[in-house]
Structures are given as C-alpha cells and as structure tokens.
XYZ file of C-alpha atoms in Angstrom:
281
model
C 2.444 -18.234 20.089
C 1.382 -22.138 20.088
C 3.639 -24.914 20.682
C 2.612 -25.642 16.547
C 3.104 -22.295 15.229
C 6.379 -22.223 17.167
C 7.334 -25.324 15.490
C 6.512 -24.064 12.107
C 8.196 -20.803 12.666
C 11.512 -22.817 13.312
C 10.911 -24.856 10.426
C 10.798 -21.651 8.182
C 13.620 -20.413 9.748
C 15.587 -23.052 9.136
C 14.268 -24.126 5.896
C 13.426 -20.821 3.979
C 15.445 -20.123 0.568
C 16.053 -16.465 1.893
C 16.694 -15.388 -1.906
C 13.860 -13.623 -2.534
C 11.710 -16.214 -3.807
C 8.258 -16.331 -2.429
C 8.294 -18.396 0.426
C 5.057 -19.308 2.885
C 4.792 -19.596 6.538
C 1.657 -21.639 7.589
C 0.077 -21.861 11.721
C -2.828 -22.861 12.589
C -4.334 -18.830 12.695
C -2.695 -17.614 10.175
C -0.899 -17.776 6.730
C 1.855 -15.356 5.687
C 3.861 -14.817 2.741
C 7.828 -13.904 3.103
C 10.735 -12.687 0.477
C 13.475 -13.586 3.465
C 13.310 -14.445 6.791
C 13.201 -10.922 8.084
C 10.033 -8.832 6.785
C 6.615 -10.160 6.040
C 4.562 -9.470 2.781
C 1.226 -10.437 3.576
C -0.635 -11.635 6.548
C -3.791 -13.645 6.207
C -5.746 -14.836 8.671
C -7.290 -18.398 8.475
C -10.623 -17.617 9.997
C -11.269 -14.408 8.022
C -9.181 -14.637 4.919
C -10.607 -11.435 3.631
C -9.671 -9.125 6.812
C -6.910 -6.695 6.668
C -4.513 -8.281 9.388
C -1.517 -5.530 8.909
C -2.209 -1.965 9.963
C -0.798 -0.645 7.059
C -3.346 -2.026 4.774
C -6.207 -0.430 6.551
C -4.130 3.060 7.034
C -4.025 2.564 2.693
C -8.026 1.709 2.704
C -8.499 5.865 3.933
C -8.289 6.651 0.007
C -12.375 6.141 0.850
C -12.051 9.446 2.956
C -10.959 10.971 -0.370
C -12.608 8.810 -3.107
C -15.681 6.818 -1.501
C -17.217 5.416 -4.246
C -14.494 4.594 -7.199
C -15.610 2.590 -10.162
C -11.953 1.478 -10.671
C -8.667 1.097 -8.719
C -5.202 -0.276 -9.748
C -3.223 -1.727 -7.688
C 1.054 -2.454 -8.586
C 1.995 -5.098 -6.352
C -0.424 -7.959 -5.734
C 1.175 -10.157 -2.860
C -0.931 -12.339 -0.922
C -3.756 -9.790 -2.286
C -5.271 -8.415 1.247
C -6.388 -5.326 -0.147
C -7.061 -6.633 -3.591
C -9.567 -9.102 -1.489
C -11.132 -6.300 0.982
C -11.947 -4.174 -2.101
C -13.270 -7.017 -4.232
C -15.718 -7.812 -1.285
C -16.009 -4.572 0.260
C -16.772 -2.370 -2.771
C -19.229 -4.306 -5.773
C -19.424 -1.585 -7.613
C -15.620 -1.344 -7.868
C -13.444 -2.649 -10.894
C -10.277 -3.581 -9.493
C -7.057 -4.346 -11.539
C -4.041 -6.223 -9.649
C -0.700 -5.632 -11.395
C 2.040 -8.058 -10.084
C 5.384 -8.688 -11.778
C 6.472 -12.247 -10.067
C 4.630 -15.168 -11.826
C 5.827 -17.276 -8.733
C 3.280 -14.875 -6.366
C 0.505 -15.028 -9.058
C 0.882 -18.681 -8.833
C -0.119 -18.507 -4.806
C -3.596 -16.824 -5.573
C -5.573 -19.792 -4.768
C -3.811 -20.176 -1.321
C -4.076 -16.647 -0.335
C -8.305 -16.903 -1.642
C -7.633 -14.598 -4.055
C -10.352 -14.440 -6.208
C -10.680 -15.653 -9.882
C -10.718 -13.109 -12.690
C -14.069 -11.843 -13.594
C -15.818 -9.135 -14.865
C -14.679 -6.726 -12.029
C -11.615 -8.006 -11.034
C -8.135 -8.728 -12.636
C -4.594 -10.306 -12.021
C -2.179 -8.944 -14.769
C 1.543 -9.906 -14.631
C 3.593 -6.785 -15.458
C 5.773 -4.394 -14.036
C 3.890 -2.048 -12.285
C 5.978 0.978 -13.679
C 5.165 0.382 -16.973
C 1.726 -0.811 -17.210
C 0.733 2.642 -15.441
C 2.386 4.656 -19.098
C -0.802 2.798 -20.743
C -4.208 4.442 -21.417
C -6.118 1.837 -21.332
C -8.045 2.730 -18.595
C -8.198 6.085 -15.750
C -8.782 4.652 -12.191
C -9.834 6.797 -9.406
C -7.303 5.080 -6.805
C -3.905 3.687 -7.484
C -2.346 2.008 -5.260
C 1.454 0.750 -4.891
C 2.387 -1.438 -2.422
C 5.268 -3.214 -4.944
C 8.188 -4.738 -2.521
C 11.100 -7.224 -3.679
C 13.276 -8.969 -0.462
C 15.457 -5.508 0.305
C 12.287 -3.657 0.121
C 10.590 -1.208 -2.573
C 11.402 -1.755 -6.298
C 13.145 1.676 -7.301
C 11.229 2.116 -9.979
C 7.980 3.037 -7.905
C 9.491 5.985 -6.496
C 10.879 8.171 -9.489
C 9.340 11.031 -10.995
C 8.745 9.057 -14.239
C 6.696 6.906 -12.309
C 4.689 9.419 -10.432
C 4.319 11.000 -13.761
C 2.695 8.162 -15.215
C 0.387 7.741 -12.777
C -0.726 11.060 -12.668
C -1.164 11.366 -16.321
C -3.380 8.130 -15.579
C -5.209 8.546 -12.898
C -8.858 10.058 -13.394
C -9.195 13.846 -12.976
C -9.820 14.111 -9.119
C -8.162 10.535 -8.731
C -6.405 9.703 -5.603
C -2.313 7.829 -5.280
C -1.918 5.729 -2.302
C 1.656 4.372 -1.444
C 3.253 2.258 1.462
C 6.721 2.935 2.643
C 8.802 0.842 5.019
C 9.624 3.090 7.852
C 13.334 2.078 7.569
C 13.814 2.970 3.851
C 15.949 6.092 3.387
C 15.176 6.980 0.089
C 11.946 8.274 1.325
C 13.057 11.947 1.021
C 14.470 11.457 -2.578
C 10.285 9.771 -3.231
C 9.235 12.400 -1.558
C 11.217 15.064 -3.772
C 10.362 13.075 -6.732
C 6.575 13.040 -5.845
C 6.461 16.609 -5.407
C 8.019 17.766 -8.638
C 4.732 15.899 -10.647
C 1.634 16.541 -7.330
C 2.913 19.945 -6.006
C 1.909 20.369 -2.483
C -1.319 18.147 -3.139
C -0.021 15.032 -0.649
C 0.055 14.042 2.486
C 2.293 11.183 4.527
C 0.965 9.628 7.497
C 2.361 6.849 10.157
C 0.357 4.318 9.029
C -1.881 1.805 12.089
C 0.023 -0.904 14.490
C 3.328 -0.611 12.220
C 6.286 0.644 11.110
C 5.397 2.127 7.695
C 4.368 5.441 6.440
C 1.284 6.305 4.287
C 1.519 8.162 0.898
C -1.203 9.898 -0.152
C -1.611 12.336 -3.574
C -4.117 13.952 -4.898
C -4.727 14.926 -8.635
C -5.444 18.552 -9.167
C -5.193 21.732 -7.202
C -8.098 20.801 -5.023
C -7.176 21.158 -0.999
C -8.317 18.486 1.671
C -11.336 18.491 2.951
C -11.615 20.176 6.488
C -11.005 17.776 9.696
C -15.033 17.778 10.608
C -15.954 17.070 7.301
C -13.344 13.903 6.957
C -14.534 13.000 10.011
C -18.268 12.891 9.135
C -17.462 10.706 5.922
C -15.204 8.156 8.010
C -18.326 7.646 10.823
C -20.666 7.222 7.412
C -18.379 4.465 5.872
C -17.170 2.635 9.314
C -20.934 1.661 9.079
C -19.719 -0.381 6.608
C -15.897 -0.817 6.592
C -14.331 -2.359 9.965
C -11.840 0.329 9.356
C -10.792 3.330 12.036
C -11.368 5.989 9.103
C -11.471 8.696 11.996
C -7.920 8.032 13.260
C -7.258 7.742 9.331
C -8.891 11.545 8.597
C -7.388 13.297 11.608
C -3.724 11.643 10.339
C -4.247 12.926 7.280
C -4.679 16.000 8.145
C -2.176 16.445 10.774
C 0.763 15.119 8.208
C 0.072 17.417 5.662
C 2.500 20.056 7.532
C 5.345 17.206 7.411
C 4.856 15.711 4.076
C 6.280 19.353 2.851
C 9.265 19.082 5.414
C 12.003 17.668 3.355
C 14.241 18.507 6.407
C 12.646 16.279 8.940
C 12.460 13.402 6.327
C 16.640 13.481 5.500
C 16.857 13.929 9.311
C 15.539 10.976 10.209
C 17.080 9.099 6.791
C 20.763 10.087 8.455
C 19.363 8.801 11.795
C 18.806 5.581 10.479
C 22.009 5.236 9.407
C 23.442 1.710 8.166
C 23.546 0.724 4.768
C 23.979 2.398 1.402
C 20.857 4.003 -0.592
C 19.713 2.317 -3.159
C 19.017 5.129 -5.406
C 21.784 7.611 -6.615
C 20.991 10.844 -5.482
C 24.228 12.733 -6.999
C-alpha cells in the first residue's frame, strides 16, 4: 500500500459514518464502496473500471458454464455494479436489469461507470424480494448479491423468495447467490432453497475470498458431466478473463456438500459469536 492510499485509508477510518450509509474509499488504483468500516461492497479498479476485482464476482460469472448465451439476467443488489458492468460489456446480446433498493447507491452510478439506461440495460430502485413476485419478464440468470452493513438482507434467503424466483426465472433458467462465509444462517438458506429447487443446486467456495457460491437450477435437469463443463469454460475463457475451469470442476465437486445440511450447521456452531438473524424456532 502507497504512502497516499495509506493516508486515505486513515482518513476513512477516521471519518466514515459507520451507519450503514454508503460511504467511498478513493486511492490512486482503486475505488471501493463500504456500508462500515469493516467489509467492502465493491471494488473497482481505476485503470480497468469494468474488471471484476473481487473473486467472488468472477466465481458468480460461472452461471455461463450453465447458461452461455442468456438474452436476459436480473440482478437484486446493484452496488458499485461490477458484474452489472462485466455483463453489459461482456455479453451484447444480453438484457440486463439491476434491481437496487438504496437510492443513496443508485446515486453513485456515475462514479462507479455504471452505465446509463438503455435499451439493454436497466437500474430499477426496488426491493429485490418483491420485484422478483412480478411477471413482467423471465430471465435466464438471476442473480442476488443484496447486502446491508451486518450483511445479507433476510429477505433474500426465505423460501418465499426462492419461490419467486423460481416461478420467474425462464424454464431451464439458472439462480446465482453470494454468501459471506461468516453468515450462519446459511444452513436455514440452504433448507429454505431446497424446499422450492430440490436437489438441483450446488454451493461452491467462491475465488481469492471468503464467500460461498449459490448456484440453482430450474427443473429436474442434472449437471453437465466434469469434461463437458470443462470444454465450455476453455470455449468461453477465449472470451471472458474468467478461470471457468476452476469454476466447472467446483461446481461439480460441491454438489455432494450443498446436500449436507450437517456440515453447514457444523461449521455455523463453529463460528460461534453473535445471535442469528433469522428465527429458526
């Protein structure tokens, strides 16, 4: 770290609201968006603004193993928009609908180069959880990546929810969903998830962080074998700067643990600290 960022990074400290408003922390390389002082939204870099800094973000980008070509994806939770940006640029002939809930994080778009509505791409301010009940469109890809300051609005992990978003989703569509490594409600999403998808998901460690990698499948189609994943990730890193191979052989690998409740309350109760934020009684 520069003398400068280290300077700015002090500055934050010191001067950030730490209340959950959106708050930004600017270097020289980079530009990142914050809810507190402790966890960071969205990571952009200066030199490539449309480049998917955190690992997670690329780990979410192997619905393309599943759905290669969608004509439209949702997204609840727009932040500083990294993988509303990759997918704008990335995919032309993809319509792609940003749903964020905090008029104070729209209002950043311009900072973050987020690019201006148009006739395949779309900011809309509303909670995520409800605009998925509407029928105004069927996506091939959702995805959720919808975090206040203490982490993942409730609402995006209830069976309602993943009900909604089945119902909505197109007929082989695919759900993609981030979860902080340290939340322990993951076993109650998990639950949840499976009471609307069946067996028809899959939770990987996602790349370079501490976060886990949702993904669901509509219908009672199976995942592709390992070889052929593995032949459609070397055909689309040709044009995605993505590791789609170590995405493909995750995927398949975590299929086995996404089904083993016991291993995800195990390592809930080894976390320990804090109270849940969702009643499970």
């Amino acid at each position: 770290m520069s003398y400068g960022s280290l300077d700015a990074y002090v500055k934050f400290l010191a001067e950030a609201p730490n209340d959950g408003t959106p708050t930004l922390l600017e270097t020289a390389h980079e530009l990142s968006l914050h809810f507190d002082v402790h966890g960071v939204q969205s990571l952009m870099s200066r030199r490539d603004p449309n480049k998917l800094v955190l690992g997670y973000t690329r780990t979410m980008m192997g619905f393309l193993l599943l759905q290669p070509a969608p004509a439209r994806i949702s997204m609840i939770g727009l932040g500083g928009g990294s993988l509303a940006k990759y997918c704008y640029h990335h995919l032309p002939n993809t319509k792609v609908a940003a749903i964020e809930i905090d008029p104070a994080v729209i209002a950043l778009r311009d900072t973050f180069h987020i690019p201006r509505d148009d006739d395949r791409f779309e900011v809309i301010c509303a909670d995520g959880a409800e605009y998925v009940k509407g029928q105004d469109a069927r996506p091939d890809v959702i995805l959720v990546d919808g975090f206040l300051a203490h982490g993942m609005a409730a609402q995006l992990g209830t069976a309602d929810f993943y009900a909604a978003c089945y119902a909505r989703l197109a007929d082989d569509g695919v759900l993609v969903a981030n979860f902080l490594e340290s939340d322990r409600d993951i076993p109650f999403y998990l639950e949840e998830l499976h009471s609307v998808f069946g067996e028809s998901f899959s939770v990987s460690t996602s790349e370079d962080s501490c976060n886990y990698t949702l993904f669901a499948w509509k219908g009672s189609w199976k995942l592709p074998a390992l070889d052929t994943l593995l032949t459609r990730a070397r055909t689309l890193e040709m044009e995605h700067a993505l590791n789609l191979r170590l995405a493909a052989r995750r995927l398949k690998q975590s299929k086995r643990l996404a089904l083993d409740l016991e291993f995800w309350e195990e390592r809930a109760s080894l976390r320990g600290g804090g109270e849940r934020r969702i009643d499970q009684s």
